[in-house]
PDB file of C-alpha atoms and ligand atoms in Angstrom:
ATOM      1  CA  MET T   1      15.369  -7.791 -37.423  1.00  0.00           C
ATOM      2  CA  ASN T   2      16.120 -11.255 -38.261  1.00  0.00           C
ATOM      3  CA  VAL T   3      15.045 -13.121 -34.887  1.00  0.00           C
ATOM      4  CA  PRO T   4      13.849 -16.695 -35.113  1.00  0.00           C
ATOM      5  CA  LYS T   5       9.995 -16.457 -34.680  1.00  0.00           C
ATOM      6  CA  SER T   6      10.057 -19.602 -32.092  1.00  0.00           C
ATOM      7  CA  VAL T   7      12.555 -17.889 -29.834  1.00  0.00           C
ATOM      8  CA  VAL T   8      11.495 -17.909 -26.068  1.00  0.00           C
ATOM      9  CA  VAL T   9      13.026 -15.333 -23.757  1.00  0.00           C
ATOM     10  CA  ALA T  10      12.705 -16.068 -20.172  1.00  0.00           C
ATOM     11  CA  VAL T  11      13.281 -13.143 -17.753  1.00  0.00           C
ATOM     12  CA  ASP T  12      13.090 -13.669 -13.870  1.00  0.00           C
ATOM     13  CA  GLY T  13      14.332 -11.373 -11.216  1.00  0.00           C
ATOM     14  CA  THR T  14      13.251  -9.347  -8.007  1.00  0.00           C
ATOM     15  CA  SER T  15      10.340  -6.837  -7.933  1.00  0.00           C
ATOM     16  CA  GLY T  16      11.398  -3.511  -9.319  1.00  0.00           C
ATOM     17  CA  SER T  17      14.532  -4.668 -11.126  1.00  0.00           C
ATOM     18  CA  GLY T  18      13.256  -3.231 -14.438  1.00  0.00           C
ATOM     19  CA  LYS T  19      11.819  -6.541 -15.843  1.00  0.00           C
ATOM     20  CA  SER T  20       8.620  -5.026 -17.382  1.00  0.00           C
ATOM     21  CA  SER T  21      10.324  -2.055 -18.984  1.00  0.00           C
ATOM     22  CA  THR T  22      13.051  -4.243 -20.276  1.00  0.00           C
ATOM     23  CA  CYS T  23      10.843  -7.205 -21.552  1.00  0.00           C
ATOM     24  CA  ARG T  24       8.506  -4.724 -23.308  1.00  0.00           C
ATOM     25  CA  ALA T  25      11.256  -2.789 -25.146  1.00  0.00           C
ATOM     26  CA  VAL T  26      12.979  -6.036 -25.997  1.00  0.00           C
ATOM     27  CA  ALA T  27       9.848  -7.755 -27.429  1.00  0.00           C
ATOM     28  CA  ASP T  28       9.119  -4.513 -29.382  1.00  0.00           C
ATOM     29  CA  ARG T  29      12.660  -4.307 -30.640  1.00  0.00           C
ATOM     30  CA  VAL T  30      12.862  -7.772 -31.985  1.00  0.00           C
ATOM     31  CA  GLY T  31       9.100  -8.452 -33.061  1.00  0.00           C
ATOM     32  CA  LEU T  32       7.984 -10.721 -30.322  1.00  0.00           C
ATOM     33  CA  ARG T  33       4.938 -11.135 -27.905  1.00  0.00           C
ATOM     34  CA  TYR T  34       5.160 -10.164 -24.357  1.00  0.00           C
ATOM     35  CA  LEU T  35       3.836 -11.998 -21.292  1.00  0.00           C
ATOM     36  CA  ASP T  36       3.692 -10.375 -17.762  1.00  0.00           C
ATOM     37  CA  THR T  37       3.036 -13.348 -15.597  1.00  0.00           C
ATOM     38  CA  GLY T  38       3.165 -11.175 -12.500  1.00  0.00           C
ATOM     39  CA  ALA T  39       0.142  -9.504 -13.834  1.00  0.00           C
ATOM     40  CA  GLN T  40      -1.595 -13.039 -13.797  1.00  0.00           C
ATOM     41  CA  TYR T  41      -0.769 -13.591 -10.134  1.00  0.00           C
ATOM     42  CA  ARG T  42      -1.853 -10.006  -9.445  1.00  0.00           C
ATOM     43  CA  ALA T  43      -5.175 -10.599 -11.375  1.00  0.00           C
ATOM     44  CA  MET T  44      -5.761 -13.768  -9.526  1.00  0.00           C
ATOM     45  CA  THR T  45      -5.079 -11.832  -6.199  1.00  0.00           C
ATOM     46  CA  TRP T  46      -7.388  -9.189  -7.195  1.00  0.00           C
ATOM     47  CA  TRP T  47     -10.292 -11.474  -7.822  1.00  0.00           C
ATOM     48  CA  MET T  48      -9.677 -13.218  -4.378  1.00  0.00           C
ATOM     49  CA  LEU T  49     -10.015  -9.918  -2.694  1.00  0.00           C
ATOM     50  CA  ALA T  50     -13.129  -8.822  -4.765  1.00  0.00           C
ATOM     51  CA  ALA T  51     -14.561 -12.230  -3.915  1.00  0.00           C
ATOM     52  CA  GLY T  52     -13.943 -11.820  -0.008  1.00  0.00           C
ATOM     53  CA  VAL T  53     -11.421 -14.843   0.103  1.00  0.00           C
ATOM     54  CA  ASP T  54      -9.085 -14.514   2.961  1.00  0.00           C
ATOM     55  CA  VAL T  55      -5.973 -14.359   1.063  1.00  0.00           C
ATOM     56  CA  HIS T  56      -4.030 -15.503   4.142  1.00  0.00           C
ATOM     57  CA  ASP T  57      -5.865 -18.848   4.462  1.00  0.00           C
ATOM     58  CA  PRO T  58      -4.283 -21.087   1.788  1.00  0.00           C
ATOM     59  CA  ALA T  59      -7.170 -23.584   1.740  1.00  0.00           C
ATOM     60  CA  ALA T  60      -9.530 -20.907   1.164  1.00  0.00           C
ATOM     61  CA  VAL T  61      -7.629 -19.449  -1.669  1.00  0.00           C
ATOM     62  CA  ALA T  62      -6.880 -23.188  -3.277  1.00  0.00           C
ATOM     63  CA  ALA T  63     -10.634 -23.775  -3.111  1.00  0.00           C
ATOM     64  CA  ARG T  64     -11.364 -20.826  -5.340  1.00  0.00           C
ATOM     65  CA  ALA T  65      -8.326 -20.894  -7.646  1.00  0.00           C
ATOM     66  CA  GLY T  66     -10.020 -22.478 -10.563  1.00  0.00           C
ATOM     67  CA  GLU T  67     -12.821 -19.941 -10.868  1.00  0.00           C
ATOM     68  CA  PRO T  68     -11.707 -16.619 -12.341  1.00  0.00           C
ATOM     69  CA  VAL T  69     -11.284 -16.673 -16.210  1.00  0.00           C
ATOM     70  CA  LEU T  70      -7.993 -14.710 -17.011  1.00  0.00           C
ATOM     71  CA  VAL T  71      -7.051 -13.518 -20.492  1.00  0.00           C
ATOM     72  CA  SER T  72      -3.502 -11.831 -21.064  1.00  0.00           C
ATOM     73  CA  GLY T  73      -2.995  -9.693 -24.083  1.00  0.00           C
ATOM     74  CA  THR T  74       0.531 -10.287 -25.268  1.00  0.00           C
ATOM     75  CA  ASP T  75       1.119  -6.908 -27.592  1.00  0.00           C
ATOM     76  CA  PRO T  76       4.401  -5.417 -25.987  1.00  0.00           C
ATOM     77  CA  LEU T  77       3.138  -1.907 -26.910  1.00  0.00           C
ATOM     78  CA  GLY T  78      -0.256  -2.474 -25.097  1.00  0.00           C
ATOM     79  CA  PRO T  79      -0.243  -5.602 -22.715  1.00  0.00           C
ATOM     80  CA  THR T  80      -3.645  -6.410 -21.464  1.00  0.00           C
ATOM     81  CA  ILE T  81      -5.240  -8.366 -18.590  1.00  0.00           C
ATOM     82  CA  THR T  82      -8.674  -9.331 -18.083  1.00  0.00           C
ATOM     83  CA  VAL T  83     -10.661 -11.056 -15.289  1.00  0.00           C
ATOM     84  CA  ASP T  84     -14.054 -12.532 -16.134  1.00  0.00           C
ATOM     85  CA  GLY T  85     -14.159 -10.077 -19.097  1.00  0.00           C
ATOM     86  CA  ARG T  86     -13.040  -6.986 -16.997  1.00  0.00           C
ATOM     87  CA  ASP T  87      -9.933  -5.028 -17.701  1.00  0.00           C
ATOM     88  CA  VAL T  88      -8.115  -4.725 -14.489  1.00  0.00           C
ATOM     89  CA  SER T  89      -4.703  -3.467 -15.506  1.00  0.00           C
ATOM     90  CA  VAL T  90      -5.099  -0.445 -13.109  1.00  0.00           C
ATOM     91  CA  GLU T  91      -6.546  -2.258 -10.266  1.00  0.00           C
ATOM     92  CA  ILE T  92      -3.820  -4.919  -9.986  1.00  0.00           C
ATOM     93  CA  ARG T  93      -1.203  -2.188  -9.109  1.00  0.00           C
ATOM     94  CA  SER T  94      -3.155  -1.078  -5.936  1.00  0.00           C
ATOM     95  CA  ASP T  95      -1.526  -1.270  -2.524  1.00  0.00           C
ATOM     96  CA  GLU T  96      -4.042  -3.748  -1.563  1.00  0.00           C
ATOM     97  CA  VAL T  97      -3.082  -6.231  -4.415  1.00  0.00           C
ATOM     98  CA  ASN T  98       0.669  -5.518  -3.477  1.00  0.00           C
ATOM     99  CA  GLY T  99       0.155  -6.576  -0.062  1.00  0.00           C
ATOM    100  CA  ALA T 100      -1.775  -9.656  -0.852  1.00  0.00           C
ATOM    101  CA  VAL T 101      -0.047 -10.965  -4.169  1.00  0.00           C
ATOM    102  CA  SER T 102       2.927 -12.835  -2.520  1.00  0.00           C
ATOM    103  CA  PRO T 103       0.889 -14.963  -0.025  1.00  0.00           C
ATOM    104  CA  VAL T 104      -1.671 -15.767  -2.852  1.00  0.00           C
ATOM    105  CA  SER T 105       1.402 -16.661  -5.210  1.00  0.00           C
ATOM    106  CA  THR T 106       2.618 -19.274  -2.681  1.00  0.00           C
ATOM    107  CA  VAL T 107      -0.525 -21.497  -2.898  1.00  0.00           C
ATOM    108  CA  PRO T 108       0.316 -24.586  -5.114  1.00  0.00           C
ATOM    109  CA  GLU T 109      -3.274 -24.622  -6.946  1.00  0.00           C
ATOM    110  CA  VAL T 110      -2.680 -21.068  -7.876  1.00  0.00           C
ATOM    111  CA  ARG T 111       0.498 -21.711  -9.394  1.00  0.00           C
ATOM    112  CA  SER T 112      -0.509 -24.889 -11.275  1.00  0.00           C
ATOM    113  CA  ARG T 113      -3.462 -23.106 -12.863  1.00  0.00           C
ATOM    114  CA  LEU T 114      -1.308 -20.087 -13.993  1.00  0.00           C
ATOM    115  CA  VAL T 115       1.620 -22.057 -15.122  1.00  0.00           C
ATOM    116  CA  ALA T 116      -0.855 -24.226 -17.483  1.00  0.00           C
ATOM    117  CA  LEU T 117      -2.181 -20.837 -18.754  1.00  0.00           C
ATOM    118  CA  GLN T 118       1.346 -19.551 -19.265  1.00  0.00           C
ATOM    119  CA  ARG T 119       2.540 -22.715 -21.082  1.00  0.00           C
ATOM    120  CA  GLU T 120      -0.514 -22.526 -23.422  1.00  0.00           C
ATOM    121  CA  LEU T 121       0.580 -18.924 -24.243  1.00  0.00           C
ATOM    122  CA  VAL T 122       4.302 -19.674 -24.756  1.00  0.00           C
ATOM    123  CA  GLY T 123       3.797 -22.828 -26.497  1.00  0.00           C
ATOM    124  CA  ALA T 124       3.586 -20.996 -29.905  1.00  0.00           C
ATOM    125  CA  GLY T 125       6.882 -19.454 -29.323  1.00  0.00           C
ATOM    126  CA  GLY T 126       8.182 -15.884 -30.300  1.00  0.00           C
ATOM    127  CA  ILE T 127       7.785 -14.421 -26.928  1.00  0.00           C
ATOM    128  CA  VAL T 128       9.285 -12.537 -24.108  1.00  0.00           C
ATOM    129  CA  VAL T 129       8.189 -13.867 -20.700  1.00  0.00           C
ATOM    130  CA  GLU T 130       8.763 -12.184 -17.325  1.00  0.00           C
ATOM    131  CA  GLY T 131       8.191 -13.615 -13.797  1.00  0.00           C
ATOM    132  CA  ARG T 132       9.963 -15.282 -11.143  1.00  0.00           C
ATOM    133  CA  ASP T 133      10.162 -18.842 -12.172  1.00  0.00           C
ATOM    134  CA  ILE T 134       9.949 -18.797 -15.998  1.00  0.00           C
ATOM    135  CA  GLY T 135      13.495 -20.035 -16.630  1.00  0.00           C
ATOM    136  CA  SER T 136      13.304 -22.640 -13.863  1.00  0.00           C
ATOM    137  CA  VAL T 137       9.709 -24.044 -14.048  1.00  0.00           C
ATOM    138  CA  VAL T 138       7.499 -22.603 -16.766  1.00  0.00           C
ATOM    139  CA  TRP T 139       9.953 -22.975 -19.603  1.00  0.00           C
ATOM    140  CA  PRO T 140      13.279 -24.396 -18.580  1.00  0.00           C
ATOM    141  CA  GLU T 141      13.986 -24.993 -22.425  1.00  0.00           C
ATOM    142  CA  ALA T 142      13.989 -21.094 -23.197  1.00  0.00           C
ATOM    143  CA  GLU T 143      16.466 -20.201 -25.603  1.00  0.00           C
ATOM    144  CA  VAL T 144      17.602 -17.129 -23.752  1.00  0.00           C
ATOM    145  CA  LYS T 145      17.432 -16.983 -19.874  1.00  0.00           C
ATOM    146  CA  ILE T 146      17.995 -13.813 -17.893  1.00  0.00           C
ATOM    147  CA  TYR T 147      18.162 -13.166 -14.108  1.00  0.00           C
ATOM    148  CA  LEU T 148      17.661  -9.412 -13.638  1.00  0.00           C
ATOM    149  CA  THR T 149      18.491  -7.936 -10.403  1.00  0.00           C
ATOM    150  CA  ALA T 150      19.195  -4.497  -8.776  1.00  0.00           C
ATOM    151  CA  ASP T 151      20.171  -3.023  -5.489  1.00  0.00           C
ATOM    152  CA  PRO T 152      17.124  -2.564  -3.136  1.00  0.00           C
ATOM    153  CA  ALA T 153      17.491   1.126  -2.991  1.00  0.00           C
ATOM    154  CA  ALA T 154      17.768   1.524  -6.604  1.00  0.00           C
ATOM    155  CA  ARG T 155      14.673  -0.642  -7.291  1.00  0.00           C
ATOM    156  CA  ALA T 156      12.774   1.275  -4.570  1.00  0.00           C
ATOM    157  CA  ALA T 157      13.533   4.557  -6.139  1.00  0.00           C
ATOM    158  CA  ARG T 158      12.467   3.405  -9.532  1.00  0.00           C
ATOM    159  CA  ARG T 159       9.218   1.705  -8.302  1.00  0.00           C
ATOM    160  CA  ALA T 160       8.309   4.893  -6.174  1.00  0.00           C
ATOM    161  CA  LEU T 161       8.882   7.021  -9.473  1.00  0.00           C
ATOM    162  CA  GLU T 162       6.431   4.708 -11.515  1.00  0.00           C
ATOM    163  CA  ASN T 163       3.916   4.833  -8.690  1.00  0.00           C
ATOM    164  CA  ASP T 164       4.150   8.561  -8.272  1.00  0.00           C
ATOM    165  CA  THR T 165       4.925   8.381  -4.601  1.00  0.00           C
ATOM    166  CA  SER T 166       7.651  10.268  -2.663  1.00  0.00           C
ATOM    167  CA  ASP T 167       7.711   7.573   0.118  1.00  0.00           C
ATOM    168  CA  VAL T 168      10.665   5.699  -1.187  1.00  0.00           C
ATOM    169  CA  ALA T 169      11.249   3.935   2.242  1.00  0.00           C
ATOM    170  CA  ALA T 170       7.799   2.445   2.380  1.00  0.00           C
ATOM    171  CA  THR T 171       8.241   1.462  -1.223  1.00  0.00           C
ATOM    172  CA  GLN T 172      11.493  -0.331  -0.441  1.00  0.00           C
ATOM    173  CA  GLU T 173      10.047  -2.009   2.553  1.00  0.00           C
ATOM    174  CA  SER T 174       7.225  -3.411   0.647  1.00  0.00           C
ATOM    175  CA  LEU T 175       9.481  -4.615  -2.198  1.00  0.00           C
ATOM    176  CA  LEU T 176      11.488  -6.430   0.404  1.00  0.00           C
ATOM    177  CA  ALA T 177       8.728  -8.006   2.174  1.00  0.00           C
ATOM    178  CA  ARG T 178       7.616  -9.406  -1.279  1.00  0.00           C
ATOM    179  CA  ASP T 179      11.323 -10.584  -2.051  1.00  0.00           C
ATOM    180  CA  LYS T 180      11.450 -12.394   1.214  1.00  0.00           C
ATOM    181  CA  ILE T 181       8.106 -14.439   0.544  1.00  0.00           C
ATOM    182  CA  ASP T 182       8.955 -14.995  -3.185  1.00  0.00           C
ATOM    183  CA  SER T 183      12.458 -16.353  -2.590  1.00  0.00           C
ATOM    184  CA  GLY T 184      11.489 -18.392   0.683  1.00  0.00           C
ATOM    185  CA  ARG T 185       8.482 -20.113  -0.622  1.00  0.00           C
ATOM    186  CA  ALA T 186       8.271 -23.917  -0.898  1.00  0.00           C
ATOM    187  CA  VAL T 187       6.951 -23.944  -4.508  1.00  0.00           C
ATOM    188  CA  ALA T 188       8.764 -22.477  -7.505  1.00  0.00           C
ATOM    189  CA  PRO T 189      10.937 -19.864  -5.169  1.00  0.00           C
ATOM    190  CA  LEU T 190      12.538 -17.054  -7.228  1.00  0.00           C
ATOM    191  CA  THR T 191      16.022 -18.320  -8.076  1.00  0.00           C
ATOM    192  CA  MET T 192      18.559 -18.062 -10.806  1.00  0.00           C
ATOM    193  CA  ALA T 193      17.686 -20.713 -13.559  1.00  0.00           C
ATOM    194  CA  ASP T 194      20.250 -23.019 -14.901  1.00  0.00           C
ATOM    195  CA  GLY T 195      21.825 -21.376 -17.852  1.00  0.00           C
ATOM    196  CA  ALA T 196      20.769 -18.039 -17.047  1.00  0.00           C
ATOM    197  CA  VAL T 197      22.720 -14.880 -17.638  1.00  0.00           C
ATOM    198  CA  HIS T 198      22.765 -12.695 -14.542  1.00  0.00           C
ATOM    199  CA  ILE T 199      22.209  -8.905 -15.185  1.00  0.00           C
ATOM    200  CA  ASP T 200      22.734  -6.542 -12.417  1.00  0.00           C
ATOM    201  CA  SER T 201      20.867  -3.115 -13.562  1.00  0.00           C
ATOM    202  CA  THR T 202      21.783  -1.070 -10.493  1.00  0.00           C
ATOM    203  CA  ASP T 203      24.217   1.165 -12.620  1.00  0.00           C
ATOM    204  CA  LEU T 204      22.763   0.694 -15.982  1.00  0.00           C
ATOM    205  CA  THR T 205      20.270   2.762 -17.857  1.00  0.00           C
ATOM    206  CA  LEU T 206      17.197   0.969 -19.254  1.00  0.00           C
ATOM    207  CA  ASP T 207      18.651   1.219 -22.813  1.00  0.00           C
ATOM    208  CA  GLU T 208      21.815  -0.386 -21.698  1.00  0.00           C
ATOM    209  CA  VAL T 209      19.920  -3.489 -20.392  1.00  0.00           C
ATOM    210  CA  VAL T 210      17.841  -3.637 -23.380  1.00  0.00           C
ATOM    211  CA  GLU T 211      20.896  -3.593 -25.534  1.00  0.00           C
ATOM    212  CA  LEU T 212      22.362  -6.378 -23.684  1.00  0.00           C
ATOM    213  CA  VAL T 213      19.237  -8.507 -23.646  1.00  0.00           C
ATOM    214  CA  VAL T 214      18.760  -8.015 -27.596  1.00  0.00           C
ATOM    215  CA  GLY T 215      22.335  -8.872 -28.080  1.00  0.00           C
ATOM    216  CA  LEU T 216      21.704 -12.118 -26.262  1.00  0.00           C
ATOM    217  CA  VAL T 217      18.564 -12.910 -28.493  1.00  0.00           C
ATOM    218  CA  MET T 218      20.360 -12.003 -31.785  1.00  0.00           C
ATOM    219  CA  GLU T 219      23.350 -14.733 -30.599  1.00  0.00           C
ATOM    220  CA  ARG T 220      20.683 -17.279 -30.800  1.00  0.00           C
ATOM    221  CA  GLU T 221      20.274 -17.040 -34.396  1.00  0.00           C
TER     222      GLU T 221
HETATM  223  O1  LIG G 301       6.373  -9.009 -11.142  1.00  0.00           O
HETATM  224  P1  LIG G 301       5.310  -8.495 -10.121  1.00  0.00           P
HETATM  225  O2  LIG G 301       5.995  -7.666  -9.068  1.00  0.00           O
HETATM  226  O3  LIG G 301       4.164  -7.968 -10.724  1.00  0.00           O
HETATM  227  O4  LIG G 301       4.893  -9.807  -9.427  1.00  0.00           O
HETATM  228  C1  LIG G 301       3.885  -9.624  -8.412  1.00  0.00           C
HETATM  229  C2  LIG G 301       3.980 -10.967  -7.497  1.00  0.00           C
HETATM  230  O5  LIG G 301       3.624 -12.113  -8.258  1.00  0.00           O
HETATM  231  C3  LIG G 301       5.284 -11.237  -7.060  1.00  0.00           C
HETATM  232  O6  LIG G 301       5.358 -10.697  -5.581  1.00  0.00           O
HETATM  233  C4  LIG G 301       5.471 -12.811  -6.895  1.00  0.00           C
HETATM  234  C5  LIG G 301       4.324 -13.176  -7.986  1.00  0.00           C
HETATM  235  N1  LIG G 301       4.924 -14.009  -9.116  1.00  0.00           N
HETATM  236  C6  LIG G 301       5.286 -15.427  -8.962  1.00  0.00           C
HETATM  237  O7  LIG G 301       5.094 -15.831  -7.680  1.00  0.00           O
HETATM  238  N2  LIG G 301       5.589 -15.936 -10.060  1.00  0.00           N
HETATM  239  C7  LIG G 301       5.614 -15.175 -11.223  1.00  0.00           C
HETATM  240  N3  LIG G 301       6.161 -16.092 -12.272  1.00  0.00           N
HETATM  241  C8  LIG G 301       5.565 -14.003 -11.319  1.00  0.00           C
HETATM  242  C9  LIG G 301       5.063 -13.314 -10.349  1.00  0.00           C
END
């Protein structure tokens, strides 16, 4: 497929709206790299918890934000994340990290460190990047910007299936709690970036969303 190798696709949206599956499939289809910035915030949070830092104390989190060495692998078929050389792909999806990642993500020192890391990776172009502030803060010049959402019930049902739990109500509660912090924080809140295309995936299959996004990427040629 003839996609410009420098294209940057920014995909922002709420937890569980299908960002990861969509972004990986789009990157694979059009031959681009893939970056999951949520995994970086999760890895930072995992490290804070492992180091015994009080994640609800912004000053304590800020003081340590420069310490962990995070490395993201950008193959859409097998993305990786390591902290100080340790693969934490599984650990970062734990309930403990789910419950702590939003407060850690509100700390400006955490955000500036990770945004710098993200800009380094995006700089070479040819990448699909997912997060909350990619089109608004990290890479406002992205050629394609998507804002992906879905109804809370649909998001909770999908996430519960992914996490192999039947407790959809608890999953929905956890998603909504994160949405509230992510959208209400002072620094880089989740918002629809200027020039973004809004896709509501509630009644769409993954393939349908992927088709829509691939179509938008191809239009940029
Ligand atoms: O996409 P996710 O659910 O894995 O993201 C986990 C958390 O990381 C989410 O609650 C908010 C935060 N995050 C962020 O603040 N900025 C980003 N660009 C990506 C994620």
